[in-house]
């Protein structure tokens, strides 16, 4: 084996220019593979962070009460009337909150009271979706601190935080008083403590955050809450966490994926496109290595014939050429991976990428996979030239 390795190295170093170009070609293919992995992966992270980064990854709500559950087997006709003044409530949420907070991977838990209302400023009225949150969890789900453009996120019982588009529509600013009328007919005067802009029109134009104590008064909920919003360290695990929460609490838990099917379809299509491009890069590497080794086989037919005449077996000849392919693949893979990492390192990760920046993720370069696939591809590419070399007839080539 060592002698075969020595022969393979001698063949590679005999024509350094050709070997260098071959390794450079493999390195370029690996670089493209790594860059595409980082770009496709980074773009997926960027899109997900921008679209669902400020929403709950799992939402826990009270299970809907079905009148059909208490009917006998042959009920006949059933007429259900939904009471318009009845709200679904999590009356026993306090018993489940510590359980959810202790789960590994849960970053934040925010109990909330939600409802609809109108903001009134003089003669101007604007509809709003009101969210009552605990004062120390204002930015637990939507990062209002990051998008704050005026004031602060310190939420007192008489305070309210609005989106910038909504504040502009009403012509109001921090420190001014606005009246909030709930859909239950309750009304309170609140002082604007902060204005945010998250870049999501539904939040910037319709959202209003008040303290959970103020929300209880506005929506006449002396006890219980409307829902629990949960943020996870890994938002891709939302389905598994929602199933676990449902099993342990008996409540309805909804992952963010249920309301974003189109986004998921787009991400899957994007990943498939990236896999196709990476496959073409790998095929290019295989064809390049195979053609170069095949050419080397024809150039070295006399040497191979002499080697066979001195007793070298076909297996030995195959080993020599496969070893050449493996060395080219490994060296090209290592150089391409190193260049890829060096080129991608200066870019910020997608979570910190500025607007309009290139969302490449150096963490998703798939360096080990690129080197392994390249080495395997180069070995497979060398099999055909190796078999051609092993079939060389020593008598005929020496005679030529």
Short mmCIF file of C-alpha atoms in Angstrom, two decimals:
data_model
loop_
_atom_site.label_atom_id
_atom_site.label_comp_id
_atom_site.label_asym_id
_atom_site.label_seq_id
_atom_site.Cartn_x
_atom_site.Cartn_y
_atom_site.Cartn_z
CA UNK A 1 0.00 0.00 0.00
CA UNK A 2 2.77 2.42 0.86
CA UNK A 3 4.46 1.69 -2.46
CA UNK A 4 1.16 2.34 -4.27
CA UNK A 5 0.78 5.64 -2.37
CA UNK A 6 4.32 6.57 -3.36
CA UNK A 7 3.57 5.87 -7.04
CA UNK A 8 0.34 7.92 -6.82
CA UNK A 9 2.23 10.87 -5.30
CA UNK A 10 4.87 10.58 -8.01
CA UNK A 11 2.22 10.74 -10.75
CA UNK A 12 0.65 13.80 -9.13
CA UNK A 13 3.91 15.69 -8.69
CA UNK A 14 5.26 14.76 -12.14
CA UNK A 15 3.04 17.40 -13.74
CA UNK A 16 2.56 20.03 -11.06
CA UNK A 17 0.78 22.51 -13.31
CA UNK A 18 -1.90 19.98 -14.31
CA UNK A 19 -2.30 18.73 -10.73
CA UNK A 20 -2.48 22.30 -9.45
CA UNK A 21 -5.19 23.22 -11.94
CA UNK A 22 -7.12 20.06 -11.07
CA UNK A 23 -6.99 20.78 -7.34
CA UNK A 24 -7.92 24.43 -8.01
CA UNK A 25 -10.95 23.30 -10.02
CA UNK A 26 -12.07 21.05 -7.19
CA UNK A 27 -11.49 23.86 -4.67
CA UNK A 28 -13.64 26.24 -6.72
CA UNK A 29 -16.43 23.63 -6.85
CA UNK A 30 -16.25 23.18 -3.07
CA UNK A 31 -16.24 26.94 -2.59
CA UNK A 32 -19.43 27.22 -4.67
CA UNK A 33 -20.99 24.38 -2.67
CA UNK A 34 -20.17 26.08 0.64
CA UNK A 35 -21.24 29.53 -0.52
CA UNK A 36 -24.58 28.22 -1.76
CA UNK A 37 -25.14 26.34 1.52
CA UNK A 38 -24.40 29.50 3.52
CA UNK A 39 -26.51 31.71 1.23
CA UNK A 40 -29.56 29.42 1.09
CA UNK A 41 -29.39 28.67 4.83
CA UNK A 42 -28.77 32.31 5.72
CA UNK A 43 -31.60 33.54 3.51
CA UNK A 44 -33.98 31.10 5.19
CA UNK A 45 -32.91 32.33 8.64
CA UNK A 46 -33.21 35.96 7.49
CA UNK A 47 -36.73 35.48 6.10
CA UNK A 48 -37.94 33.57 9.14
CA UNK A 49 -36.47 36.12 11.55
CA UNK A 50 -38.00 39.03 9.64
CA UNK A 51 -41.44 37.42 9.29
CA UNK A 52 -41.94 35.42 12.49
CA UNK A 53 -39.18 36.78 14.72
CA UNK A 54 -41.62 39.12 16.49
CA UNK A 55 -44.54 36.74 16.87
CA UNK A 56 -45.16 33.88 19.29
CA UNK A 57 -43.72 30.53 18.25
CA UNK A 58 -46.42 28.68 20.22
CA UNK A 59 -49.74 30.14 21.37
CA UNK A 60 -51.73 28.44 24.15
CA UNK A 61 -55.45 29.12 24.31
CA UNK A 62 -58.45 27.71 26.09
CA UNK A 63 -59.97 24.66 24.35
CA UNK A 64 -63.22 25.45 22.58
CA UNK A 65 -66.25 24.11 24.36
CA UNK A 66 -68.39 21.91 22.16
CA UNK A 67 -72.00 21.33 23.11
CA UNK A 68 -71.95 18.11 21.08
CA UNK A 69 -69.69 16.43 23.63
CA UNK A 70 -72.47 16.18 26.20
CA UNK A 71 -75.10 14.81 23.79
CA UNK A 72 -76.18 11.15 23.70
CA UNK A 73 -75.20 8.85 20.79
CA UNK A 74 -78.40 9.62 18.83
CA UNK A 75 -78.90 13.32 19.44
CA UNK A 76 -81.24 14.18 16.57
CA UNK A 77 -80.87 17.91 15.86
CA UNK A 78 -78.41 20.24 17.54
CA UNK A 79 -78.63 24.02 17.48
CA UNK A 80 -75.67 25.93 18.92
CA UNK A 81 -75.81 29.67 19.61
CA UNK A 82 -72.54 31.46 20.28
CA UNK A 83 -72.91 34.06 22.98
CA UNK A 84 -71.58 37.36 21.67
CA UNK A 85 -70.55 38.63 25.09
CA UNK A 86 -68.66 35.51 26.12
CA UNK A 87 -64.86 35.33 25.94
CA UNK A 88 -62.74 32.22 25.97
CA UNK A 89 -60.58 32.36 29.07
CA UNK A 90 -57.71 30.40 30.55
CA UNK A 91 -59.00 30.38 34.11
CA UNK A 92 -56.35 27.94 35.41
CA UNK A 93 -53.36 29.38 33.52
CA UNK A 94 -51.52 30.09 36.76
CA UNK A 95 -51.20 26.37 37.36
CA UNK A 96 -49.57 25.74 33.96
CA UNK A 97 -47.26 28.76 33.64
CA UNK A 98 -44.46 27.35 35.90
CA UNK A 99 -44.64 24.04 34.01
CA UNK A 100 -44.18 25.76 30.63
CA UNK A 101 -41.47 28.11 31.90
CA UNK A 102 -39.40 25.14 33.17
CA UNK A 103 -39.32 23.43 29.75
CA UNK A 104 -35.89 23.33 28.14
CA UNK A 105 -35.74 25.53 25.04
CA UNK A 106 -38.47 27.94 26.19
CA UNK A 107 -37.00 31.45 26.06
CA UNK A 108 -39.99 33.55 27.15
CA UNK A 109 -43.56 33.04 28.35
CA UNK A 110 -46.05 35.91 28.22
CA UNK A 111 -49.58 35.60 29.67
CA UNK A 112 -51.86 38.08 27.93
CA UNK A 113 -55.36 39.53 27.81
CA UNK A 114 -56.35 40.54 24.29
CA UNK A 115 -59.29 42.30 22.75
CA UNK A 116 -60.36 44.98 20.32
CA UNK A 117 -61.10 48.63 20.85
CA UNK A 118 -60.87 52.16 19.52
CA UNK A 119 -58.35 54.87 20.22
CA UNK A 120 -59.94 58.32 20.33
CA UNK A 121 -58.05 61.57 20.02
CA UNK A 122 -60.32 64.56 19.52
CA UNK A 123 -62.45 63.87 16.46
CA UNK A 124 -60.14 61.10 15.19
CA UNK A 125 -60.88 57.45 15.94
CA UNK A 126 -58.75 54.43 15.01
CA UNK A 127 -59.45 50.71 15.55
CA UNK A 128 -56.77 48.85 17.50
CA UNK A 129 -55.97 45.38 18.70
CA UNK A 130 -55.24 45.70 22.41
CA UNK A 131 -52.77 43.40 24.16
CA UNK A 132 -52.48 43.46 27.92
CA UNK A 133 -49.07 42.24 29.07
CA UNK A 134 -47.16 42.09 32.32
CA UNK A 135 -44.96 45.23 32.65
CA UNK A 136 -41.71 43.23 32.79
CA UNK A 137 -42.61 41.22 29.67
CA UNK A 138 -43.39 43.99 27.21
CA UNK A 139 -40.61 42.85 24.84
CA UNK A 140 -40.80 39.14 25.64
CA UNK A 141 -42.41 38.24 22.29
CA UNK A 142 -42.31 41.26 19.96
CA UNK A 143 -39.02 43.08 20.56
CA UNK A 144 -40.44 46.55 21.18
CA UNK A 145 -37.16 47.71 22.75
CA UNK A 146 -35.35 47.12 19.46
CA UNK A 147 -37.99 48.96 17.41
CA UNK A 148 -38.53 51.83 19.85
CA UNK A 149 -38.45 55.23 18.10
CA UNK A 150 -39.65 57.45 20.98
CA UNK A 151 -40.20 57.21 24.75
CA UNK A 152 -39.61 53.92 26.55
CA UNK A 153 -41.21 50.53 27.15
CA UNK A 154 -41.82 51.04 30.89
CA UNK A 155 -45.51 50.24 31.10
CA UNK A 156 -47.46 51.71 34.04
CA UNK A 157 -51.14 51.01 34.71
CA UNK A 158 -52.10 54.26 32.98
CA UNK A 159 -49.61 53.88 30.14
CA UNK A 160 -49.95 52.69 26.54
CA UNK A 161 -47.40 51.83 23.82
CA UNK A 162 -48.37 52.35 20.18
CA UNK A 163 -47.01 51.70 16.71
CA UNK A 164 -45.55 54.64 14.80
CA UNK A 165 -48.05 54.44 11.92
CA UNK A 166 -50.95 54.49 14.38
CA UNK A 167 -49.47 57.42 16.27
CA UNK A 168 -48.99 59.32 13.00
CA UNK A 169 -52.61 58.64 11.98
CA UNK A 170 -53.82 60.07 15.26
CA UNK A 171 -51.27 62.89 15.30
CA UNK A 172 -50.07 62.14 18.81
CA UNK A 173 -46.73 61.65 20.54
CA UNK A 174 -45.09 60.49 23.76
CA UNK A 175 -46.54 62.07 26.90
CA UNK A 176 -49.90 62.91 25.37
CA UNK A 177 -53.19 61.46 26.60
CA UNK A 178 -55.46 59.31 24.49
CA UNK A 179 -58.77 57.61 25.28
CA UNK A 180 -59.10 53.84 24.71
CA UNK A 181 -62.61 52.37 24.33
CA UNK A 182 -62.84 48.59 24.55
CA UNK A 183 -65.39 46.42 22.74
CA UNK A 184 -67.01 45.88 26.17
CA UNK A 185 -67.93 49.54 26.44
CA UNK A 186 -65.25 50.41 29.00
CA UNK A 187 -63.13 53.52 28.50
CA UNK A 188 -59.87 54.74 30.02
CA UNK A 189 -57.59 57.71 29.53
CA UNK A 190 -54.01 56.53 28.98
CA UNK A 191 -50.67 58.31 28.62
CA UNK A 192 -48.49 57.35 25.66
CA UNK A 193 -45.21 56.10 27.12
CA UNK A 194 -43.57 54.71 23.98
CA UNK A 195 -43.83 54.49 20.18
CA UNK A 196 -42.31 51.61 18.22
CA UNK A 197 -41.76 50.70 14.57
CA UNK A 198 -41.19 47.01 13.79
CA UNK A 199 -41.64 47.20 10.02
CA UNK A 200 -44.78 45.02 10.21
CA UNK A 201 -47.78 47.09 9.15
CA UNK A 202 -50.27 44.97 11.12
CA UNK A 203 -48.37 45.81 14.32
CA UNK A 204 -47.26 49.36 13.51
CA UNK A 205 -50.79 50.48 12.52
CA UNK A 206 -53.11 48.35 14.67
CA UNK A 207 -51.29 47.23 17.85
CA UNK A 208 -51.58 48.85 21.26
CA UNK A 209 -49.95 47.46 24.41
CA UNK A 210 -51.28 48.19 27.89
CA UNK A 211 -50.60 46.67 31.29
CA UNK A 212 -52.46 43.47 32.08
CA UNK A 213 -54.13 45.26 35.02
CA UNK A 214 -55.54 47.92 32.67
CA UNK A 215 -56.66 45.21 30.25
CA UNK A 216 -58.62 43.46 33.02
CA UNK A 217 -60.59 46.62 33.58
CA UNK A 218 -61.12 47.35 29.90
CA UNK A 219 -62.29 43.84 29.00
CA UNK A 220 -64.01 42.98 32.30
CA UNK A 221 -61.84 39.99 33.10
CA UNK A 222 -61.43 39.89 36.84
CA UNK A 223 -59.59 36.59 36.62
CA UNK A 224 -57.94 34.36 34.05
CA UNK A 225 -56.19 35.40 30.85
CA UNK A 226 -56.89 35.17 27.11
CA UNK A 227 -53.81 33.28 26.00
CA UNK A 228 -50.18 32.43 26.68
CA UNK A 229 -47.57 33.32 24.07
CA UNK A 230 -44.33 31.36 24.08
CA UNK A 231 -41.02 32.05 22.39
CA UNK A 232 -38.57 29.21 21.75
CA UNK A 233 -34.82 29.09 21.27
CA UNK A 234 -35.39 26.95 18.16
CA UNK A 235 -38.51 28.06 16.32
CA UNK A 236 -38.26 25.01 14.04
CA UNK A 237 -39.21 22.89 17.07
CA UNK A 238 -42.54 24.69 17.51
CA UNK A 239 -44.66 21.72 16.37
CA UNK A 240 -42.99 19.33 18.83
CA UNK A 241 -43.36 21.82 21.70
CA UNK A 242 -47.03 22.48 20.92
CA UNK A 243 -47.76 18.73 20.99
CA UNK A 244 -45.90 18.37 24.29
CA UNK A 245 -47.74 21.32 25.87
CA UNK A 246 -51.11 19.95 24.74
CA UNK A 247 -50.26 16.53 26.20
CA UNK A 248 -49.12 17.94 29.56
CA UNK A 249 -51.74 20.68 30.06
CA UNK A 250 -54.79 19.64 28.02
CA UNK A 251 -54.91 23.12 26.48
CA UNK A 252 -54.92 24.03 22.79
CA UNK A 253 -51.39 24.89 21.66
CA UNK A 254 -50.86 26.26 18.15
CA UNK A 255 -47.40 26.45 16.51
CA UNK A 256 -46.52 29.40 14.30
CA UNK A 257 -46.24 27.06 11.31
CA UNK A 258 -50.04 26.56 11.14
CA UNK A 259 -50.63 30.13 10.05
CA UNK A 260 -47.61 30.43 7.75
CA UNK A 261 -48.03 27.57 5.28
CA UNK A 262 -47.09 29.75 2.28
CA UNK A 263 -43.86 30.85 3.95
CA UNK A 264 -42.94 27.23 4.66
CA UNK A 265 -43.69 26.25 1.05
CA UNK A 266 -41.42 29.06 -0.14
CA UNK A 267 -38.61 27.97 2.20
CA UNK A 268 -38.93 24.35 1.02
CA UNK A 269 -38.78 25.45 -2.64
CA UNK A 270 -35.76 27.59 -1.84
CA UNK A 271 -34.00 24.67 -0.11
CA UNK A 272 -34.75 22.39 -3.08
CA UNK A 273 -33.26 24.95 -5.48
CA UNK A 274 -30.15 25.18 -3.32
CA UNK A 275 -29.77 21.38 -3.23
CA UNK A 276 -30.05 21.29 -7.03
CA UNK A 277 -27.30 23.91 -7.44
CA UNK A 278 -25.05 22.07 -4.98
CA UNK A 279 -25.66 18.80 -6.84
CA UNK A 280 -24.58 20.44 -10.12
CA UNK A 281 -21.41 21.72 -8.41
CA UNK A 282 -20.65 18.19 -7.19
CA UNK A 283 -21.29 16.71 -10.65
CA UNK A 284 -18.90 19.28 -12.15
CA UNK A 285 -16.21 18.17 -9.69
CA UNK A 286 -16.73 14.50 -10.55
CA UNK A 287 -16.58 15.12 -14.30
CA UNK A 288 -13.45 17.27 -13.96
CA UNK A 289 -11.55 14.73 -11.87
CA UNK A 290 -12.63 11.80 -14.07
CA UNK A 291 -11.60 13.50 -17.32
CA UNK A 292 -8.21 14.58 -15.94
CA UNK A 293 -7.40 11.11 -14.58
CA UNK A 294 -8.60 9.47 -17.80
CA UNK A 295 -6.24 11.71 -19.76
CA UNK A 296 -3.44 10.79 -17.36
CA UNK A 297 -4.19 7.12 -17.95
CA UNK A 298 -3.67 7.43 -21.71
CA UNK A 299 -0.52 9.50 -21.24
CA UNK A 300 0.98 6.91 -18.91
CA UNK A 301 0.05 3.77 -20.80
CA UNK A 302 3.73 2.84 -21.42
CA UNK A 303 4.60 3.27 -17.72
CA UNK A 304 1.56 1.24 -16.70
CA UNK A 305 2.55 -1.47 -19.22
CA UNK A 306 6.07 -1.68 -17.76
CA UNK A 307 4.62 -1.78 -14.25
CA UNK A 308 2.32 -4.64 -15.26
CA UNK A 309 5.23 -6.45 -16.97
CA UNK A 310 7.17 -6.36 -13.68
CA UNK A 311 4.32 -8.15 -11.93
CA UNK A 312 2.05 -5.35 -10.71
CA UNK A 313 -1.49 -6.69 -10.38
CA UNK A 314 -4.60 -4.99 -11.77
CA UNK A 315 -5.73 -4.33 -8.21
CA UNK A 316 -2.47 -2.45 -7.55
CA UNK A 317 -2.97 -0.27 -10.65
CA UNK A 318 -6.55 0.49 -9.60
CA UNK A 319 -5.32 1.41 -6.11
CA UNK A 320 -2.78 3.86 -7.56
CA UNK A 321 -5.36 5.75 -9.63
CA UNK A 322 -8.06 5.70 -6.96
CA UNK A 323 -5.50 7.07 -4.49
CA UNK A 324 -4.76 9.91 -6.90
CA UNK A 325 -8.45 10.74 -7.09
CA UNK A 326 -8.81 10.62 -3.30
CA UNK A 327 -5.79 12.91 -2.77
CA UNK A 328 -7.08 15.42 -5.33
CA UNK A 329 -10.54 15.38 -3.72
CA UNK A 330 -9.27 15.78 -0.15
CA UNK A 331 -6.74 18.52 -0.97
CA UNK A 332 -9.23 20.41 -3.16
CA UNK A 333 -11.93 19.99 -0.52
CA UNK A 334 -9.73 21.30 2.30
CA UNK A 335 -8.53 24.30 0.26
CA UNK A 336 -12.06 25.12 -0.97
CA UNK A 337 -13.49 24.82 2.56
CA UNK A 338 -10.75 27.07 3.96
CA UNK A 339 -11.33 29.68 1.26
CA UNK A 340 -15.08 29.49 1.81
CA UNK A 341 -14.78 30.03 5.56
CA UNK A 342 -12.34 32.92 5.07
CA UNK A 343 -14.63 34.59 2.50
CA UNK A 344 -17.81 34.18 4.56
CA UNK A 345 -16.43 35.10 8.00
CA UNK A 346 -16.55 38.90 7.51
CA UNK A 347 -20.32 38.82 6.87
CA UNK A 348 -22.56 39.30 9.94
CA UNK A 349 -24.94 36.47 10.81
CA UNK A 350 -28.47 36.90 9.35
CA UNK A 351 -29.93 37.88 12.75
CA UNK A 352 -27.63 40.95 12.73
CA UNK A 353 -27.61 41.64 8.98
CA UNK A 354 -28.46 45.26 8.08
CA UNK A 355 -31.40 45.97 5.73
CA UNK A 356 -30.31 45.30 2.15
CA UNK A 357 -27.25 43.30 3.28
CA UNK A 358 -26.27 39.89 1.93
CA UNK A 359 -27.80 37.34 4.36
CA UNK A 360 -25.09 34.65 4.23
CA UNK A 361 -24.64 32.51 7.33
CA UNK A 362 -21.07 31.31 7.91
CA UNK A 363 -22.44 28.77 10.41
CA UNK A 364 -24.34 26.93 7.67
CA UNK A 365 -21.45 26.39 5.25
CA UNK A 366 -21.65 22.58 5.59
CA UNK A 367 -17.84 22.39 5.50
CA UNK A 368 -17.49 18.80 6.67
CA UNK A 369 -20.21 17.62 4.29
CA UNK A 370 -18.55 19.47 1.37
CA UNK A 371 -15.16 17.86 2.05
CA UNK A 372 -16.67 14.38 2.53
CA UNK A 373 -18.84 14.56 -0.61
CA UNK A 374 -15.93 15.91 -2.65
CA UNK A 375 -13.60 13.13 -1.50
CA UNK A 376 -16.25 10.48 -2.23
CA UNK A 377 -17.04 12.09 -5.60
CA UNK A 378 -13.34 12.19 -6.56
CA UNK A 379 -12.90 8.53 -5.58
CA UNK A 380 -15.94 7.54 -7.64
CA UNK A 381 -14.66 9.67 -10.54
CA UNK A 382 -11.30 7.86 -10.46
CA UNK A 383 -12.80 4.37 -10.73
CA UNK A 384 -13.41 4.56 -14.50
CA UNK A 385 -9.82 5.74 -15.30
CA UNK A 386 -8.46 3.18 -12.83
CA UNK A 387 -10.33 0.34 -14.53
CA UNK A 388 -9.10 1.57 -17.92
CA UNK A 389 -5.53 1.61 -16.62
CA UNK A 390 -5.88 -1.89 -15.15
CA UNK A 391 -6.97 -3.24 -18.54
CA UNK A 392 -3.76 -2.05 -20.26
CA UNK A 393 -2.02 -4.96 -22.03
CA UNK A 394 1.72 -4.76 -21.18
CA UNK A 395 2.81 -6.57 -24.38
CA UNK A 396 0.93 -4.24 -26.73
CA UNK A 397 1.92 -0.93 -25.09
CA UNK A 398 5.63 -1.90 -24.75
CA UNK A 399 5.57 -2.97 -28.39
CA UNK A 400 4.29 0.48 -29.41
#
